Coordinates of C-alpha atoms in Angstrom, one line a residue:
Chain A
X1 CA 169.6 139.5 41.2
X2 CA 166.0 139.4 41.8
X3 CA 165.4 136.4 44.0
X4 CA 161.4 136.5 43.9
X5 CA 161.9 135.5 39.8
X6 CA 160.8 132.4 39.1
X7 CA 162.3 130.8 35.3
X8 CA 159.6 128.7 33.4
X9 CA 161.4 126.0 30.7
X10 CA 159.7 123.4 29.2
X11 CA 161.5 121.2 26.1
X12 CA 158.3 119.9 24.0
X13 CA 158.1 117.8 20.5
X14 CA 155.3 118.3 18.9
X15 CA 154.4 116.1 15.4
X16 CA 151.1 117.3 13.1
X17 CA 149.1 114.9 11.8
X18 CA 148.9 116.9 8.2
X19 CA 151.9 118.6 6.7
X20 CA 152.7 122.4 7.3
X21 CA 154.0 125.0 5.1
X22 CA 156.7 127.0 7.5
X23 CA 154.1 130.4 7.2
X24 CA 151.3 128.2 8.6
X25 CA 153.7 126.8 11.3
X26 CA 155.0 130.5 12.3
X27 CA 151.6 131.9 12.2
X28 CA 150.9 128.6 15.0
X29 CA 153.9 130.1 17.0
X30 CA 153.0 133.0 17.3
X31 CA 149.1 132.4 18.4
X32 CA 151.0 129.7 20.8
X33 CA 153.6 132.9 22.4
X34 CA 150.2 135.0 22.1
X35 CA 148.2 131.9 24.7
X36 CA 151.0 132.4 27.2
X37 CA 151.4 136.0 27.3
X38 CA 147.8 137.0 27.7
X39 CA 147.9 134.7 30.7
X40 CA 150.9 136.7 32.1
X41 CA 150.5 140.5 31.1
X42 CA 149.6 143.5 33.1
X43 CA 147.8 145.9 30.9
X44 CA 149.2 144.6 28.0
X45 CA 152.7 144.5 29.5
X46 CA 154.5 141.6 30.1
X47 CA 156.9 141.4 33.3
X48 CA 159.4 139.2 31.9
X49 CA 160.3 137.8 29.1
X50 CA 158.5 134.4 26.9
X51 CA 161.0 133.1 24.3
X52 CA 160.7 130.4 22.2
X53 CA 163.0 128.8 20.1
X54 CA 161.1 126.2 17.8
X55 CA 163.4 123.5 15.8
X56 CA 162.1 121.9 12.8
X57 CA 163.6 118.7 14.1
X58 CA 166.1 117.5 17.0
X59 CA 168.4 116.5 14.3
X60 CA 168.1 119.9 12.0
X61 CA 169.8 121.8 15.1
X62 CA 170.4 124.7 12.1
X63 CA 166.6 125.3 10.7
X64 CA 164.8 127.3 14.1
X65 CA 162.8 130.0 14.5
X66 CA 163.3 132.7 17.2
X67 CA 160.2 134.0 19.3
X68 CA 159.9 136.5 21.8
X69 CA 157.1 138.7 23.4
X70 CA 157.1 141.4 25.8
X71 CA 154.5 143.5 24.9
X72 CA 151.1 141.9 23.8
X73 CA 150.1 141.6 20.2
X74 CA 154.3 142.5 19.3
X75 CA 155.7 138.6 18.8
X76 CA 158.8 139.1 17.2
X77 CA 160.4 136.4 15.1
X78 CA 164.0 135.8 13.6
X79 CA 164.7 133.1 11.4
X80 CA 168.2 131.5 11.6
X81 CA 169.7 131.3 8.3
X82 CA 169.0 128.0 7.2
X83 CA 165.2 128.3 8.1
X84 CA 163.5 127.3 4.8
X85 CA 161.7 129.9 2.9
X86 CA 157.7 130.8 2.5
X87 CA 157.3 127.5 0.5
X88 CA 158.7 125.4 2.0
X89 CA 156.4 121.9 3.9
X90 CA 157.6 120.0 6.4
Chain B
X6 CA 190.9 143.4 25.6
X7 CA 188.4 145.7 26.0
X8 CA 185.0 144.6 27.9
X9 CA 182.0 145.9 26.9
X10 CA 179.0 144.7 29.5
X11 CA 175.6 144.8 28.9
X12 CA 172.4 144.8 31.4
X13 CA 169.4 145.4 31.2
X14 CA 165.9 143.9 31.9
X15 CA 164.6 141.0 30.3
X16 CA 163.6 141.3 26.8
X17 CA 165.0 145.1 26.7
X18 CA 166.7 144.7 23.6
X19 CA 170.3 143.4 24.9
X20 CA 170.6 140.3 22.2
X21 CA 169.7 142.6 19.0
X22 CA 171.3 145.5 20.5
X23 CA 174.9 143.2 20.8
X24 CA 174.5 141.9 17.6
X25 CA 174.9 144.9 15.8
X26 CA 177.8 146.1 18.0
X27 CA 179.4 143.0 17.2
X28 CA 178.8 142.5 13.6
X29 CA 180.2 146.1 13.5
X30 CA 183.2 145.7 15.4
X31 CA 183.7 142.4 13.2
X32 CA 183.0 143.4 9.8
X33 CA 183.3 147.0 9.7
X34 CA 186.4 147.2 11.8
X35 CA 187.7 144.1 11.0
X36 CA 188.5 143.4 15.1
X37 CA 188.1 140.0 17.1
X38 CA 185.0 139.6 19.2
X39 CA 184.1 137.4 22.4
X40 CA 180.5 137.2 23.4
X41 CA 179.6 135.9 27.0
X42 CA 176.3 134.8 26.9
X43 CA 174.7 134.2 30.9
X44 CA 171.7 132.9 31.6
X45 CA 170.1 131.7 34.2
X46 CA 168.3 128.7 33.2
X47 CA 170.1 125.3 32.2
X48 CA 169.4 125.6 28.7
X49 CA 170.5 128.8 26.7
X50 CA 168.4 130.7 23.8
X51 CA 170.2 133.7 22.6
X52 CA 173.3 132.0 22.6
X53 CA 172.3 130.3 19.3
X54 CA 171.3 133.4 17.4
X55 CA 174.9 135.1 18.2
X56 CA 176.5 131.7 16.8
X57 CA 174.3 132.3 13.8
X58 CA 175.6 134.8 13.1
X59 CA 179.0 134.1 13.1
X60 CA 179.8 134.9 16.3
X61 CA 182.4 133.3 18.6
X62 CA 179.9 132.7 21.8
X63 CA 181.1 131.6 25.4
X64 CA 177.3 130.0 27.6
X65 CA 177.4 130.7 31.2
X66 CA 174.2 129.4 32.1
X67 CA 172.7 127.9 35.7
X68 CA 173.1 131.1 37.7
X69 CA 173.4 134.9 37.4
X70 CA 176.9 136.2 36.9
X71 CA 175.9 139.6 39.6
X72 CA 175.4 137.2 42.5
X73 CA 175.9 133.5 42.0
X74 CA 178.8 132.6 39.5
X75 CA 181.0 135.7 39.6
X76 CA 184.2 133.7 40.0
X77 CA 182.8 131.7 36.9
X78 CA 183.1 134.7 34.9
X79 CA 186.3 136.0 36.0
X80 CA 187.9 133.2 35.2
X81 CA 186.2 132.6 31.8
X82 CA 187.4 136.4 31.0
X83 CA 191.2 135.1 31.9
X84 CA 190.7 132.2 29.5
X85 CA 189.3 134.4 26.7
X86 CA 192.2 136.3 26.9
X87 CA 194.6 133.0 27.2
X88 CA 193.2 131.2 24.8
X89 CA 191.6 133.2 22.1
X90 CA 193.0 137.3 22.6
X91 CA 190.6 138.8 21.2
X92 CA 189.9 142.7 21.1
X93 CA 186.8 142.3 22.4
X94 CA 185.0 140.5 25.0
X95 CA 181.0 141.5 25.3
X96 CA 179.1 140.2 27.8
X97 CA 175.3 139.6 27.8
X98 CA 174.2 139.5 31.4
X99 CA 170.5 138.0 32.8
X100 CA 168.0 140.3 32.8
X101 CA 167.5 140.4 36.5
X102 CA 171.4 141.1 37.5
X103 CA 172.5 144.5 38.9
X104 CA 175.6 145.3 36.1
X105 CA 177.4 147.7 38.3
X106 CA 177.5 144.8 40.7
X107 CA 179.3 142.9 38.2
X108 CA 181.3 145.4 37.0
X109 CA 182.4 146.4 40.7
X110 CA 183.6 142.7 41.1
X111 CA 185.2 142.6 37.1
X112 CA 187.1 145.6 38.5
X113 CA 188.5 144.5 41.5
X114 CA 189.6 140.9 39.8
X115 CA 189.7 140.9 36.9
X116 CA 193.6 142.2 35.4
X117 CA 193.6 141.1 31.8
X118 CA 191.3 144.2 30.1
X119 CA 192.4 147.5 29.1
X120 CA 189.1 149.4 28.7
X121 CA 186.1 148.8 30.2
X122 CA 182.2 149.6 30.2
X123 CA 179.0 149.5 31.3
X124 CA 175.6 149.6 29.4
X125 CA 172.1 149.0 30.3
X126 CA 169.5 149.0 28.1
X127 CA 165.7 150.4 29.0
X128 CA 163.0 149.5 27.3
X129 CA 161.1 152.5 26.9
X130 CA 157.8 150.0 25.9
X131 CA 157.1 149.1 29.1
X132 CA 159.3 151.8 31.5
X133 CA 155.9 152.9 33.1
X134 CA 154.9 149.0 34.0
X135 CA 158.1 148.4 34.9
X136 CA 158.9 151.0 37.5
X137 CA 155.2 150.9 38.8
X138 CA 155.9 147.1 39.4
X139 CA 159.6 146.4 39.9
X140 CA 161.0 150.0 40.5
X141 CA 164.1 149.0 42.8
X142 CA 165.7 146.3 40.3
X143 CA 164.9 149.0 36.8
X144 CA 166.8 151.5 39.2
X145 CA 169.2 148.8 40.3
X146 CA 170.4 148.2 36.9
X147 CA 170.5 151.7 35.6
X148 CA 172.5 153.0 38.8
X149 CA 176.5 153.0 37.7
X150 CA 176.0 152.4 33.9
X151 CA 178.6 154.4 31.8
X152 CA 175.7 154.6 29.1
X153 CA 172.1 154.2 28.9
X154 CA 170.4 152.8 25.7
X155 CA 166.8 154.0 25.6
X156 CA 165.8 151.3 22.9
X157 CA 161.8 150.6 21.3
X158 CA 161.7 154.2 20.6
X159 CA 159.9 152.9 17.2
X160 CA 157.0 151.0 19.4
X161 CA 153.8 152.5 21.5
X162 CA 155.0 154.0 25.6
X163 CA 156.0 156.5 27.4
X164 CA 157.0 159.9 26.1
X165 CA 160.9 159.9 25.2
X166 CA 161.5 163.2 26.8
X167 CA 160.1 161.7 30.4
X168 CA 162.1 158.9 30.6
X169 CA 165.2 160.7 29.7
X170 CA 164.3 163.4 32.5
X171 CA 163.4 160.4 35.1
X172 CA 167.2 158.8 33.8
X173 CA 168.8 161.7 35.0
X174 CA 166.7 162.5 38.0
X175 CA 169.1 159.3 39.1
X176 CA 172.1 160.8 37.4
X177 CA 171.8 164.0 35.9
X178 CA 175.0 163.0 34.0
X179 CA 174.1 160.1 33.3
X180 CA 174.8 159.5 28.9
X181 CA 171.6 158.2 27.1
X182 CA 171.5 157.1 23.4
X183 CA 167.7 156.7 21.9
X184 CA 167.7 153.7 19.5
X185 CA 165.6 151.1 17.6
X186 CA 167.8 148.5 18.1
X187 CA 165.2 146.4 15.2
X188 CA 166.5 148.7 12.7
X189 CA 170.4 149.6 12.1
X190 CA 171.8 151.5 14.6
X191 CA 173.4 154.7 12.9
X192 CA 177.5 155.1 13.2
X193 CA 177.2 157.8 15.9
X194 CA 175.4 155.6 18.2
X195 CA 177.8 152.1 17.3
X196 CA 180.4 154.7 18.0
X197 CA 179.0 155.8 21.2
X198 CA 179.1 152.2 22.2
X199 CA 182.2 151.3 21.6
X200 CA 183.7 154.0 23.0
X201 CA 185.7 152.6 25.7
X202 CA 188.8 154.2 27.9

């Protein structure tokens, strides 16, 4: 293993004043992912690896959303199964 | 048992990649599958999208299978096979350990498998960064693989054809498979895979 790698993880809760659908809470993410990785790319490329896994609530262990970036302006995002759809507001 | 073990760097594509090898193996042919998920932070990520899906997922996190908790592994392999017998055990390494280290040490240890093999996964997005900037661990991980998956073919970098003539420049036998692992992954290639003596 590469011992000059350093591991960032950081555990956050985050409450919004005004509701959100889940589109306006991904599009959030994904400017959030965006914030970091510009900070941490070469040329666009990123030497690691930022993932995010964002939880609708501690208790709603089920509902997330899956981040990851490697390569600026390329967020990829997988909903688990139970995230809700387009419409739904939390 | 068989053991499939995958490296590669970080964010190369090993989590999609193993999902379809293991939703294949499951659904398709209907055979028992073990995931080994290692990380080295405390907390784990990836291990929750293999459960997601269905998957039966064992978390080795806090330290790098290659170097740190190798004796972990060996002996979560032996309780896999106790416990739970399955046809397949696949194991998703960090992306910063060397998997021919592991699988030297697997090997040597390890009795309970029947087949085994080693895959690394290169991201073909960011091969020029990532030799330019971390050329002795890319190299690291590549050296000793049975198979080589070449995978964002679909996304912007270096020309296919160069990176495959670099690939064997280290090994000119060395097997590589071009994928996309975000779309399906055709039957030739989940066959390649899973090809294990």
């Amino acid at each position: 293993m590469n011992s000059e790698a350093t591991i960032f993880s950081r555990h956050y809760c985050v409450f919004f004043e005004k509701s959100l659908t889940t589109v306006q809470m991904e599009i959030l993410l994904r400017e959030f992912m965006m914030s970091i990785g510009r900070t941490m790319s070469r040329y666009g490329t990123i030497l690691g690896h930022i993932k995010l896994l964002a939880k609708l609530s501690e208790l709603a262990v089920e509902h997330y959303l899956f981040l990851s970036l490697t390569t600026l302006d390329n967020v990829n995002v997988i909903p688990s199964k139970c995230w809700p759809n387009a419409s739904g507001v939390h | 048992m068989r053991i499939l073990l995958f490296g590669g760097f970080l964010g190369s594509g090993k989590t999609t990649t193993i999902l379809q090898i293991a939703k294949y193996l499951t659904t398709i042919r209907q055979e028992k599958v073990v995931i080994i998920e290692n990380e080295i932070g405390a907390a784990g990520v990836d291990d929750k999208l293999f459960a997601n899906s269905g998957l039966q997922v064992k978390s080795l996190f806090g330290g790098c299978v290659c170097c740190q908790i190798t004796s972990d592994l060996i002996s979560t392999i032996d309780e896999i096979n106790e416990t739970m017998n399955p046809d397949w055990v696949i194991i998703e390494m960090t992306g910063l350990a060397y998997p021919s280290k592991t699988a030297m040490s697997l090997k040597k240890y390890s009795k309970v498998y029947s087949a085994f093999k080693t895959i690394t996964i290169v991201d073909r997005g960011r091969w020029s960064e990532l030799i330019a900037m971390l050329k002795p661990l890319v190299l690291g991980q590549i050296t000793g693989s049975d198979l080589i998956i070449l995978n964002k073919v679909d996304l912007v970098g270096e020309a296919i054809e160069k990176i495959e003539r670099e690939l064997h420049e280290i090994d000119e036998h060395m097997k590589v498979v071009i994928i996309s692992a975000a779309k399906d992954l055709s039957l030739a290639v989940l066959e390649e895979v899973v090809c294990c003596e």
